[in-house]
Amino acid sequence: MSGSISARPAARSRSNVSGSAAITRRFYSFEPLTLVRATQRPPESPTGTVVPIRGMSKYPARVISLSPSRGHGVAMKTFFDSNLARSSRARFLIALVTATAATAAVASQAALATPPARIAPSSMDRVDPRVVKDSTEAQHGDTRVRVIAYGNDAEAALRRSGATGVKKLDLIAGASGLVRADAVNAVLDDSGVSYIASDAPVQLNGASTPALSPVALESELQNLYPEVDGATDAWSSGIDGTGVGIALIDSGVADLPDFKGRLTNVTFDTTIPKDGDAYGHGTFVAGVAGGRTSDARYIGVAPGARLFALDVERDGTVHTSDIITALTWVANNHTNLGIHVVNLSLSESTPSSYRTSALDVAVEAVWRAGVVVVVSAGNLGANQVNFAPANDPFVITVGSSDTNSTSSTTDDVQASWSSYGTTADGFSKPDMLAPGRGIISAVTAGTTLDRIAPAENHVEPGYLRMNGTSTSAPQVAGAVALLLAQRPGLTPDNVKWLLRKTARPVAGAAPALAITAALAFSGDVGTANDGLFASSGLPATLDPARAPSAATWGHTAAEYESIKAWAKAGDAWGKAGELWGPMLFNAAIANHNAAADWMLARQFDRAADFERLAAGNWSRLGSPEGAGIAWELAADAGMRKGDFALAATSFESAARAWTKAGGSDRASASWQRAADAWKRKPDPSRAALAQANVAATWNAAATWNAAATWNAAATWNAAATWNAAATWNAADIWG
């Protein structure tokens, strides 16, 4: 029978919880660029300065002039000659940046030039811009803002400020609580606090044993995914995950016969039932990971694994601190309870860099403790991968494939709504795919999921059909359980390496899970994540390992440029961009410089990589125009390399960025260049899709209407993150 564990309760109380940078593109070319750093204006030039960079006297002069903009950041102008395209050693010219009164762009000290009244200017580098925004927009001083505080005495500091619902978060050396908007300064002034981050809302990404007889299974199974993944081959070999524990951080799991004898419920609030799931999402996910019906019709990937259901859902909402609390429990109990993998079919609802995300700090701590972390990519489509924890490079991020309703893998494609792209930190996500369309699993009658599902998705009493990356991630978590049941000595880095190594290719997308190949692999197992920097959760200005050296790398790059050592200069600028981290303006400029040097080194793939990083920086800075330009430059690098797929996808990203900026003409031009690149690939179908967008797709009424997938109210609803409109889009989830 199932067990039940009650963790230490968290105090809670009900409280009232609560523009963008303009870039004007004048011209760009594969030519030398001179740059100025917004945070490094020479003191002797208070009204403006002309700054030539990198000793590029061989090329026509280009400079950028920096001057104050009436107290609202800086205005940048560029001057150039028009005959730039002739040089064979070309360099990018980035567009112009004008920070205006509408800016106050929500990232880094450069973007926070005009501090809101509630936060002291001297404290701006010690507070998450999202907290600044929440506290500034508060209607009353007693409005509560959800925060996570770092520091050696963070818990006590929050209590001293009068915060409610305070929870200690040992895993990240911090604490969370609800702070009055007019008390944020008091928390910042407390010596026990080094930094305040946002306790962001989190949303679910879906809703997108004895050995089993393979003969019986193939005739009885109602789902395709066990066969497509290769789980049926494992079962026929007697491998079903027995002896391995899977932790499911979700909305809880109902104690159904599908999990009989293998389910342990864990709660963190004594007011919540220990063995229920009022929402239904966690039960569905558990069924995919390790459910098993007595008639063998619905069987998860690892039907012999033990399941630990960690319920983090409260009154229809969940926040980052709730997830961290659950992850802390996993870190503290995994050894005694045999938990080797944790599944998170959820993500934060606001984008972030993995380097400054409290949730990413926590998942990395669990990973280092020896537990494999599997997370869902999200259901937002292209270039939407900056949401923790899916943005973390250490974990296994899982997107959805569409099997086209066949057991053959030859016709599999990436699901149209599955999130994919390059993170702001430069990592390609997802890491792998698993089936995510038409997945059937258990649900309890009367739960939210049961009530909102269309009638046609109720395939029979107690079972629903659903789409989403929430259904894909638990398949990989189950696969990890199968792999560790066979080879218990593997580390998380070994597991990630092996699953990626043996995954099968999917055209134009991340590879797909292939359990049979992973279990059959007989070579030396390598390690993933070599050379990655761990998240500190802190901005560069507060991370002593990063901030001082960023400027040093910039100086080093300039010295390499003076002797035309372009590859070394590009590498140095890349390190500077990485270290600038959340100081997004600095990072964008450094990444662009790196791209320019790699172009001169004729390593066009590296140039494209760094322009993509710059695009992510500009996007997070609130500058879609800057992102559009950077994506175009990345595409041009792809064209120079002859990688027409890279060029085409980058032009498509540029088109989307220009659409957000309101530049329909520029968006149409980028779509046309994408179509041309796909023709040169050649990929006629992708070319046709891009061509179809050239004339009419990019008017605002067509793209952003209420019925569209990207409805802001549906995607970014912070007050009701888990409501039906936000999470259960009928076209995507129930298709």
Tab-separated table of C-alpha atoms in Angstrom, residues 179-609:
chain	number	residue	atom	x	y	z
A	179	VAL	CA	7.336	41.402	1.732
A	180	ARG	CA	5.388	44.654	1.811
A	181	ALA	CA	6.238	46.759	-1.236
A	182	ASP	CA	7.300	49.607	1.030
A	183	ALA	CA	9.595	47.289	3.021
A	184	VAL	CA	11.802	46.053	0.170
A	185	ASN	CA	14.403	48.701	0.986
A	186	ALA	CA	14.459	47.522	4.591
A	187	VAL	CA	15.282	44.000	3.457
A	188	LEU	CA	18.030	45.298	1.162
A	189	ASP	CA	19.485	47.355	3.991
A	190	ASP	CA	19.624	44.359	6.319
A	191	SER	CA	23.163	43.057	6.724
A	192	GLY	CA	21.863	39.492	6.534
A	193	VAL	CA	20.799	39.868	2.878
A	194	SER	CA	23.086	40.050	-0.144
A	195	TYR	CA	20.507	39.919	-2.954
A	196	ILE	CA	16.734	39.799	-3.500
A	197	ALA	CA	15.268	37.749	-6.360
A	198	SER	CA	11.693	37.314	-7.524
A	199	ASP	CA	9.715	34.322	-6.283
A	200	ALA	CA	8.259	33.842	-9.743
A	201	PRO	CA	5.016	32.033	-10.537
A	202	VAL	CA	5.375	28.589	-12.089
A	203	GLN	CA	3.113	26.891	-14.625
A	204	LEU	CA	2.608	23.301	-15.692
A	205	ASN	CA	3.820	22.425	-19.175
A	206	GLY	CA	1.112	20.143	-20.392
A	207	ALA	CA	-2.280	18.893	-19.848
A	208	SER	CA	0.304	19.687	-22.835
A	209	THR	CA	7.120	-4.958	-10.952
A	210	PRO	CA	7.319	-8.453	-12.686
A	211	ALA	CA	8.645	-8.493	-16.214
A	212	LEU	CA	5.846	-7.853	-18.705
A	213	SER	CA	5.023	-10.043	-21.674
A	214	PRO	CA	5.890	-8.164	-24.880
A	215	VAL	CA	3.351	-10.188	-26.863
A	216	ALA	CA	0.527	-9.237	-24.545
A	217	LEU	CA	1.659	-5.623	-24.410
A	218	GLU	CA	1.808	-5.035	-28.128
A	219	SER	CA	-1.723	-6.322	-28.507
A	220	GLU	CA	-3.191	-4.509	-25.489
A	221	LEU	CA	-1.326	-1.201	-25.164
A	222	GLN	CA	-3.478	1.838	-25.931
A	223	ASN	CA	-0.498	4.222	-26.173
A	224	LEU	CA	2.150	4.282	-28.883
A	225	TYR	CA	4.875	5.916	-26.811
A	226	PRO	CA	6.154	2.798	-24.949
A	227	GLU	CA	6.917	1.149	-28.276
A	228	VAL	CA	8.245	4.310	-29.941
A	229	ASP	CA	10.536	5.017	-26.964
A	230	GLY	CA	11.732	1.409	-26.813
A	231	ALA	CA	10.325	0.718	-23.346
A	232	THR	CA	8.667	-2.500	-24.515
A	233	ASP	CA	12.090	-3.908	-25.425
A	234	ALA	CA	13.301	-3.168	-21.900
A	235	TRP	CA	10.284	-4.884	-20.353
A	236	SER	CA	10.814	-7.984	-22.461
A	237	SER	CA	14.353	-8.136	-21.048
A	238	GLY	CA	13.022	-7.978	-17.492
A	239	ILE	CA	13.939	-4.306	-16.942
A	240	ASP	CA	11.043	-2.252	-15.605
A	241	GLY	CA	12.692	0.206	-13.198
A	242	THR	CA	12.339	-1.907	-10.064
A	243	GLY	CA	14.629	-0.600	-7.345
A	244	VAL	CA	14.748	2.966	-8.673
A	245	GLY	CA	12.763	5.850	-7.200
A	246	ILE	CA	11.298	8.664	-9.316
A	247	ALA	CA	10.364	11.934	-7.593
A	248	LEU	CA	7.533	13.847	-9.271
A	249	ILE	CA	7.337	17.512	-8.261
A	250	ASP	CA	3.842	18.421	-9.363
A	251	SER	CA	0.263	18.762	-8.105
A	252	GLY	CA	0.319	15.485	-6.171
A	253	VAL	CA	-0.705	11.995	-7.299
A	254	ALA	CA	-3.969	10.208	-6.562
A	255	ASP	CA	-3.614	6.804	-4.903
A	256	LEU	CA	-4.952	4.761	-7.818
A	257	PRO	CA	-4.603	1.029	-8.534
A	258	ASP	CA	-2.198	2.029	-11.343
A	259	PHE	CA	0.398	2.846	-8.656
A	260	LYS	CA	-0.547	0.252	-6.051
A	261	GLY	CA	2.227	-0.466	-3.572
A	262	ARG	CA	4.695	1.876	-5.272
A	263	LEU	CA	3.430	5.373	-4.420
A	264	THR	CA	4.569	7.640	-1.585
A	265	ASN	CA	2.924	11.045	-1.222
A	266	VAL	CA	4.907	13.928	0.263
A	267	THR	CA	3.278	17.188	1.346
A	268	PHE	CA	4.751	20.421	2.667
A	269	ASP	CA	1.580	21.959	4.047
A	270	THR	CA	-0.494	20.267	6.757
A	271	THR	CA	-3.677	21.830	5.356
A	272	ILE	CA	-3.329	19.839	2.115
A	273	PRO	CA	-4.440	16.176	1.989
A	274	LYS	CA	-1.485	13.809	1.887
A	275	ASP	CA	-2.793	11.457	-0.753
A	276	GLY	CA	-4.737	13.563	-3.219
A	277	ASP	CA	-4.416	15.522	-6.439
A	278	ALA	CA	-7.145	18.101	-6.809
A	279	TYR	CA	-5.700	19.370	-10.047
A	280	GLY	CA	-4.998	16.090	-11.847
A	281	HIS	CA	-1.787	17.010	-13.650
A	282	GLY	CA	0.534	15.131	-11.292
A	283	THR	CA	-1.507	11.945	-11.572
A	284	PHE	CA	-1.386	12.122	-15.365
A	285	VAL	CA	2.401	12.638	-15.314
A	286	ALA	CA	2.882	9.768	-12.853
A	287	GLY	CA	0.935	7.434	-15.117
A	288	VAL	CA	3.268	8.214	-18.020
A	289	ALA	CA	6.401	7.737	-15.925
A	290	GLY	CA	5.410	4.549	-14.145
A	291	GLY	CA	1.722	3.677	-14.159
A	292	ARG	CA	0.429	0.179	-14.818
A	293	THR	CA	-3.105	-1.097	-15.142
A	294	SER	CA	-3.940	-4.693	-14.330
A	295	ASP	CA	-5.156	-5.325	-17.878
A	296	ALA	CA	-1.884	-4.003	-19.389
A	297	ARG	CA	-3.714	-1.413	-21.491
A	298	TYR	CA	-2.097	1.667	-19.953
A	299	ILE	CA	1.516	1.220	-18.877
A	300	GLY	CA	4.110	3.897	-18.198
A	301	VAL	CA	7.763	3.682	-19.202
A	302	ALA	CA	9.009	2.326	-15.853
A	303	PRO	CA	6.104	0.344	-14.346
A	304	GLY	CA	8.281	-1.161	-11.629
A	305	ALA	CA	9.755	2.075	-10.283
A	306	ARG	CA	8.775	3.585	-6.939
A	307	LEU	CA	7.022	6.921	-7.263
A	308	PHE	CA	7.394	9.818	-4.817
A	309	ALA	CA	4.725	12.462	-5.375
A	310	LEU	CA	5.772	15.865	-4.021
A	311	ASP	CA	2.700	18.110	-3.971
A	312	VAL	CA	3.596	21.777	-4.505
A	313	GLU	CA	0.254	23.084	-5.784
A	314	ARG	CA	-1.705	25.404	-3.466
A	315	ASP	CA	-5.069	26.931	-4.321
A	316	GLY	CA	-4.344	26.726	-8.037
A	317	THR	CA	-0.929	28.393	-7.857
A	318	VAL	CA	2.697	27.493	-7.277
A	319	HIS	CA	5.843	29.603	-6.999
A	320	THR	CA	9.566	29.102	-7.341
A	321	SER	CA	10.061	28.802	-3.592
A	322	ASP	CA	7.589	25.887	-3.496
A	323	ILE	CA	9.648	24.029	-6.092
A	324	ILE	CA	12.888	24.769	-4.228
A	325	THR	CA	11.349	23.424	-1.016
A	326	ALA	CA	10.493	20.171	-2.801
A	327	LEU	CA	13.946	19.945	-4.381
A	328	THR	CA	15.491	20.422	-0.953
A	329	TRP	CA	13.484	17.448	0.290
A	330	VAL	CA	14.791	15.362	-2.616
A	331	ALA	CA	18.384	16.381	-1.906
A	332	ASN	CA	18.008	15.476	1.771
A	333	ASN	CA	16.197	12.157	1.289
A	334	HIS	CA	17.293	10.670	-2.025
A	335	THR	CA	19.964	8.398	-0.545
A	336	ASN	CA	17.768	6.802	2.111
A	337	LEU	CA	14.754	6.412	-0.173
A	338	GLY	CA	16.546	5.361	-3.347
A	339	ILE	CA	15.436	8.351	-5.434
A	340	HIS	CA	17.644	8.596	-8.528
A	341	VAL	CA	15.642	10.844	-10.842
A	342	VAL	CA	13.303	13.800	-10.388
A	343	ASN	CA	10.750	15.004	-12.945
A	344	LEU	CA	9.578	18.611	-13.246
A	345	SER	CA	6.860	19.062	-15.873
A	346	LEU	CA	6.650	22.774	-15.155
A	347	SER	CA	8.477	26.055	-15.683
A	348	GLU	CA	8.614	29.603	-14.424
A	349	SER	CA	6.381	32.082	-16.214
A	350	THR	CA	9.006	34.811	-16.681
A	351	PRO	CA	12.277	34.393	-18.622
A	352	SER	CA	15.685	34.452	-16.957
A	353	SER	CA	19.338	33.562	-17.333
A	354	TYR	CA	20.254	30.261	-15.735
A	355	ARG	CA	23.159	32.032	-14.043
A	356	THR	CA	20.862	34.248	-11.977
A	357	SER	CA	17.890	31.938	-11.435
A	358	ALA	CA	17.229	30.655	-7.928
A	359	LEU	CA	15.381	27.660	-9.358
A	360	ASP	CA	18.358	26.762	-11.543
A	361	VAL	CA	20.655	26.965	-8.519
A	362	ALA	CA	18.387	24.430	-6.821
A	363	VAL	CA	18.121	21.945	-9.702
A	364	GLU	CA	21.889	22.034	-10.145
A	365	ALA	CA	22.370	21.300	-6.441
A	366	VAL	CA	20.158	18.220	-6.781
A	367	TRP	CA	22.067	17.177	-9.912
A	368	ARG	CA	25.397	17.467	-8.088
A	369	ALA	CA	23.931	15.429	-5.232
A	370	GLY	CA	23.607	12.508	-7.648
A	371	VAL	CA	19.989	12.772	-8.813
A	372	VAL	CA	19.172	13.071	-12.516
A	373	VAL	CA	16.907	16.079	-13.153
A	374	VAL	CA	14.470	15.843	-16.080
A	375	VAL	CA	12.383	18.895	-17.012
A	376	SER	CA	9.847	19.735	-19.706
A	377	ALA	CA	10.759	22.291	-22.362
A	378	GLY	CA	7.415	24.101	-22.431
A	379	ASN	CA	4.682	24.538	-25.029
A	380	LEU	CA	5.515	27.968	-26.463
A	381	GLY	CA	7.145	27.061	-29.777
A	382	ALA	CA	10.196	28.665	-31.369
A	383	ASN	CA	12.711	30.732	-29.398
A	384	GLN	CA	10.946	30.308	-26.061
A	385	VAL	CA	13.544	28.466	-23.984
A	386	ASN	CA	14.542	31.062	-21.390
A	387	PHE	CA	12.300	29.770	-18.618
A	388	ALA	CA	13.749	27.999	-15.593
A	389	PRO	CA	14.430	25.184	-15.114
A	390	ALA	CA	14.312	24.260	-18.822
A	391	ASN	CA	16.981	26.893	-19.551
A	392	ASP	CA	19.565	25.193	-17.334
A	393	PRO	CA	22.411	23.535	-19.294
A	394	PHE	CA	23.035	20.824	-16.695
A	395	VAL	CA	19.590	19.193	-16.626
A	396	ILE	CA	17.898	17.086	-19.313
A	397	THR	CA	15.323	19.309	-21.009
A	398	VAL	CA	12.704	17.362	-22.958
A	399	GLY	CA	10.613	18.586	-25.863
A	400	SER	CA	7.755	16.834	-27.639
A	401	SER	CA	7.803	14.835	-30.830
A	402	ASP	CA	4.739	14.109	-32.938
A	403	THR	CA	4.599	10.446	-33.954
A	404	ASN	CA	1.933	11.112	-36.590
A	405	SER	CA	-0.045	8.350	-34.860
A	406	THR	CA	2.275	5.597	-36.077
A	407	SER	CA	4.686	3.301	-34.272
A	408	SER	CA	7.263	3.874	-37.007
A	409	THR	CA	9.889	6.442	-36.062
A	410	THR	CA	10.650	7.459	-39.643
A	411	ASP	CA	7.783	9.952	-39.781
A	412	ASP	CA	8.401	11.549	-36.378
A	413	VAL	CA	8.771	15.333	-36.272
A	414	GLN	CA	9.073	17.921	-33.545
A	415	ALA	CA	5.630	18.978	-32.332
A	416	SER	CA	4.784	22.459	-33.592
A	417	TRP	CA	4.075	23.841	-30.131
A	418	SER	CA	7.094	22.306	-28.378
A	419	SER	CA	9.510	24.994	-27.174
A	420	TYR	CA	12.926	25.047	-28.812
A	421	GLY	CA	15.757	27.453	-29.541
A	422	THR	CA	18.897	28.902	-27.991
A	423	THR	CA	18.825	30.238	-24.437
A	424	ALA	CA	20.050	33.695	-23.505
A	425	ASP	CA	23.175	31.972	-22.209
A	426	GLY	CA	23.845	30.287	-25.548
A	427	PHE	CA	22.659	26.719	-24.970
A	428	SER	CA	20.523	24.838	-27.467
A	429	LYS	CA	17.357	23.397	-25.949
A	430	PRO	CA	15.717	20.950	-25.656
A	431	ASP	CA	18.294	18.212	-25.175
A	432	MET	CA	16.023	15.523	-26.569
A	433	LEU	CA	12.463	14.725	-27.623
A	434	ALA	CA	9.868	12.142	-26.607
A	435	PRO	CA	6.312	11.667	-27.900
A	436	GLY	CA	3.975	14.411	-26.710
A	437	ARG	CA	0.860	14.272	-28.865
A	438	GLY	CA	-2.141	12.100	-28.064
A	439	ILE	CA	-0.737	10.670	-24.823
A	440	ILE	CA	-3.265	8.782	-22.670
A	441	SER	CA	-2.875	8.533	-18.904
A	442	ALA	CA	-4.764	8.370	-15.639
A	443	VAL	CA	-6.920	11.125	-14.195
A	444	THR	CA	-9.260	11.185	-11.213
A	445	ALA	CA	-12.884	12.137	-11.782
A	446	GLY	CA	-13.771	15.615	-10.574
A	447	THR	CA	-10.264	17.081	-10.745
A	448	THR	CA	-9.616	20.319	-12.607
A	449	LEU	CA	-8.001	18.440	-15.460
A	450	ASP	CA	-10.948	16.082	-15.728
A	451	ARG	CA	-13.452	18.949	-15.763
A	452	ILE	CA	-11.789	21.118	-18.382
A	453	ALA	CA	-10.891	18.364	-20.846
A	454	PRO	CA	-13.152	18.200	-23.922
A	455	ALA	CA	-15.541	15.247	-23.948
A	456	GLU	CA	-13.761	13.627	-26.881
A	457	ASN	CA	-10.524	13.490	-24.874
A	458	HIS	CA	-12.079	11.248	-22.222
A	459	VAL	CA	-11.148	7.968	-23.866
A	460	GLU	CA	-12.735	5.933	-21.063
A	461	PRO	CA	-13.534	6.464	-17.373
A	462	GLY	CA	-10.377	7.493	-15.535
A	463	TYR	CA	-8.228	8.113	-18.629
A	464	LEU	CA	-7.603	11.214	-20.731
A	465	ARG	CA	-5.805	11.931	-23.976
A	466	MET	CA	-3.576	15.004	-23.825
A	467	ASN	CA	-0.697	16.822	-25.559
A	468	GLY	CA	2.255	18.711	-24.122
A	469	THR	CA	5.861	18.527	-23.036
A	470	SER	CA	4.530	17.659	-19.584
A	471	THR	CA	3.770	14.250	-21.055
A	472	SER	CA	7.182	13.917	-22.735
A	473	ALA	CA	9.438	14.625	-19.755
A	474	PRO	CA	8.143	11.730	-17.592
A	475	GLN	CA	8.933	9.326	-20.431
A	476	VAL	CA	12.588	10.338	-20.188
A	477	ALA	CA	12.416	10.177	-16.383
A	478	GLY	CA	11.085	6.637	-16.738
A	479	ALA	CA	13.849	5.843	-19.221
A	480	VAL	CA	16.415	7.028	-16.675
A	481	ALA	CA	14.890	4.620	-14.151
A	482	LEU	CA	15.208	1.743	-16.637
A	483	LEU	CA	18.808	2.655	-17.415
A	484	LEU	CA	19.783	2.935	-13.747
A	485	ALA	CA	18.046	-0.347	-12.949
A	486	GLN	CA	20.394	-1.936	-15.474
A	487	ARG	CA	23.507	0.153	-14.672
A	488	PRO	CA	23.151	1.582	-11.143
A	489	GLY	CA	26.656	3.039	-11.065
A	490	LEU	CA	26.017	5.769	-13.634
A	491	THR	CA	26.204	9.399	-12.500
A	492	PRO	CA	23.767	12.059	-13.729
A	493	ASP	CA	26.398	13.305	-16.191
A	494	ASN	CA	26.880	9.719	-17.445
A	495	VAL	CA	23.139	9.278	-17.898
A	496	LYS	CA	22.726	12.496	-19.859
A	497	TRP	CA	25.704	11.649	-22.072
A	498	LEU	CA	24.429	8.143	-22.771
A	499	LEU	CA	20.856	9.176	-23.563
A	500	ARG	CA	22.107	11.868	-25.923
A	501	LYS	CA	24.698	9.570	-27.487
A	502	THR	CA	22.163	6.885	-28.330
A	503	ALA	CA	19.222	9.137	-29.237
A	504	ARG	CA	17.862	8.812	-32.755
A	505	PRO	CA	17.902	11.800	-35.112
A	506	VAL	CA	14.805	13.849	-35.885
A	507	ALA	CA	15.022	16.126	-38.907
A	508	GLY	CA	15.574	19.757	-37.967
A	509	ALA	CA	15.199	19.154	-34.244
A	510	ALA	CA	16.789	17.679	-31.140
A	511	PRO	CA	17.250	13.883	-31.189
A	512	ALA	CA	14.605	11.558	-29.778
A	513	LEU	CA	14.714	9.134	-26.865
A	514	ALA	CA	15.853	5.625	-27.858
A	515	ILE	CA	15.753	3.337	-24.817
A	516	THR	CA	16.687	0.184	-26.721
A	517	ALA	CA	19.928	1.731	-27.991
A	518	ALA	CA	20.779	3.182	-24.570
A	519	LEU	CA	20.395	-0.181	-22.846
A	520	ALA	CA	22.401	-1.924	-25.573
A	521	PHE	CA	25.309	0.538	-25.534
A	522	SER	CA	28.514	-1.334	-24.703
A	523	GLY	CA	31.228	1.291	-25.126
A	524	ASP	CA	32.841	3.576	-22.598
A	525	VAL	CA	30.309	5.991	-21.158
A	526	GLY	CA	31.367	9.625	-21.236
A	527	THR	CA	30.247	12.598	-19.190
A	528	ALA	CA	28.017	15.482	-20.190
A	529	ASN	CA	28.259	19.069	-18.937
A	530	ASP	CA	32.057	19.284	-19.002
A	531	GLY	CA	33.279	22.859	-18.614
A	532	LEU	CA	29.942	24.382	-17.637
A	533	PHE	CA	29.730	27.160	-15.060
A	534	ALA	CA	27.370	26.451	-12.184
A	535	SER	CA	24.620	28.944	-11.480
A	536	SER	CA	25.237	31.252	-8.542
A	537	GLY	CA	21.801	32.852	-8.614
A	538	LEU	CA	23.518	36.228	-8.364
A	539	PRO	CA	24.141	38.951	-10.956
A	540	ALA	CA	27.688	39.465	-12.166
A	541	THR	CA	28.148	42.519	-9.971
A	542	LEU	CA	27.661	40.372	-6.864
A	543	ASP	CA	29.450	37.222	-8.006
A	544	PRO	CA	33.129	37.740	-7.185
A	545	ALA	CA	34.146	34.961	-9.543
A	546	ARG	CA	32.730	36.805	-12.545
A	547	ALA	CA	32.343	40.564	-12.456
A	548	PRO	CA	35.964	41.728	-12.081
A	549	SER	CA	37.261	39.425	-14.765
A	550	ALA	CA	34.683	40.413	-17.397
A	551	ALA	CA	36.323	43.779	-18.011
A	552	THR	CA	39.743	42.126	-17.954
A	553	TRP	CA	38.729	39.769	-20.736
A	554	GLY	CA	37.511	42.749	-22.740
A	555	HIS	CA	40.895	44.433	-22.438
A	556	THR	CA	42.597	41.174	-23.371
A	557	ALA	CA	40.415	40.917	-26.464
A	558	ALA	CA	41.353	44.431	-27.540
A	559	GLU	CA	45.039	43.555	-27.246
A	560	TYR	CA	44.562	40.479	-29.422
A	561	GLU	CA	42.732	42.608	-31.965
A	562	SER	CA	45.633	45.041	-32.111
A	563	ILE	CA	47.799	42.222	-33.474
A	564	LYS	CA	44.973	40.805	-35.591
A	565	ALA	CA	44.758	37.578	-33.588
A	566	TRP	CA	41.074	37.366	-34.400
A	567	ALA	CA	40.318	33.895	-33.041
A	568	LYS	CA	41.928	34.656	-29.689
A	569	ALA	CA	40.115	37.984	-29.575
A	570	GLY	CA	36.806	36.310	-30.332
A	571	ASP	CA	37.388	33.780	-27.592
A	572	ALA	CA	38.247	36.541	-25.111
A	573	TRP	CA	35.147	38.574	-25.980
A	574	GLY	CA	33.101	35.421	-25.566
A	575	LYS	CA	34.431	34.950	-22.048
A	576	ALA	CA	33.651	38.590	-21.282
A	577	GLY	CA	30.076	38.171	-22.507
A	578	GLU	CA	29.653	35.048	-20.425
A	579	LEU	CA	30.917	36.772	-17.316
A	580	TRP	CA	28.807	39.877	-17.795
A	581	GLY	CA	25.811	37.545	-17.468
A	582	PRO	CA	22.713	39.510	-16.457
A	583	MET	CA	24.345	42.876	-17.209
A	584	LEU	CA	22.610	42.478	-20.514
A	585	PHE	CA	23.778	45.570	-22.358
A	586	ASN	CA	27.422	44.743	-21.626
A	587	ALA	CA	26.863	41.092	-22.490
A	588	ALA	CA	25.177	41.959	-25.798
A	589	ILE	CA	28.038	44.212	-26.862
A	590	ALA	CA	30.675	41.660	-25.812
A	591	ASN	CA	28.904	38.852	-27.650
A	592	HIS	CA	28.607	41.008	-30.753
A	593	ASN	CA	32.326	41.836	-30.545
A	594	ALA	CA	33.065	38.129	-30.298
A	595	ALA	CA	30.982	37.479	-33.408
A	596	ALA	CA	32.784	40.232	-35.294
A	597	ASP	CA	36.185	38.759	-34.477
A	598	TRP	CA	35.116	35.241	-35.377
A	599	MET	CA	33.939	36.597	-38.729
A	600	LEU	CA	37.401	38.013	-39.314
A	601	ALA	CA	38.814	34.622	-38.347
A	602	ARG	CA	36.456	33.149	-40.971
A	603	GLN	CA	34.896	30.843	-38.409
A	604	PHE	CA	31.369	31.694	-39.411
A	605	ASP	CA	29.678	29.105	-37.216
A	606	ARG	CA	31.246	30.673	-34.119
A	607	ALA	CA	30.192	34.111	-35.336
A	608	ALA	CA	26.621	32.915	-35.711
A	609	ASP	CA	26.680	31.383	-32.230
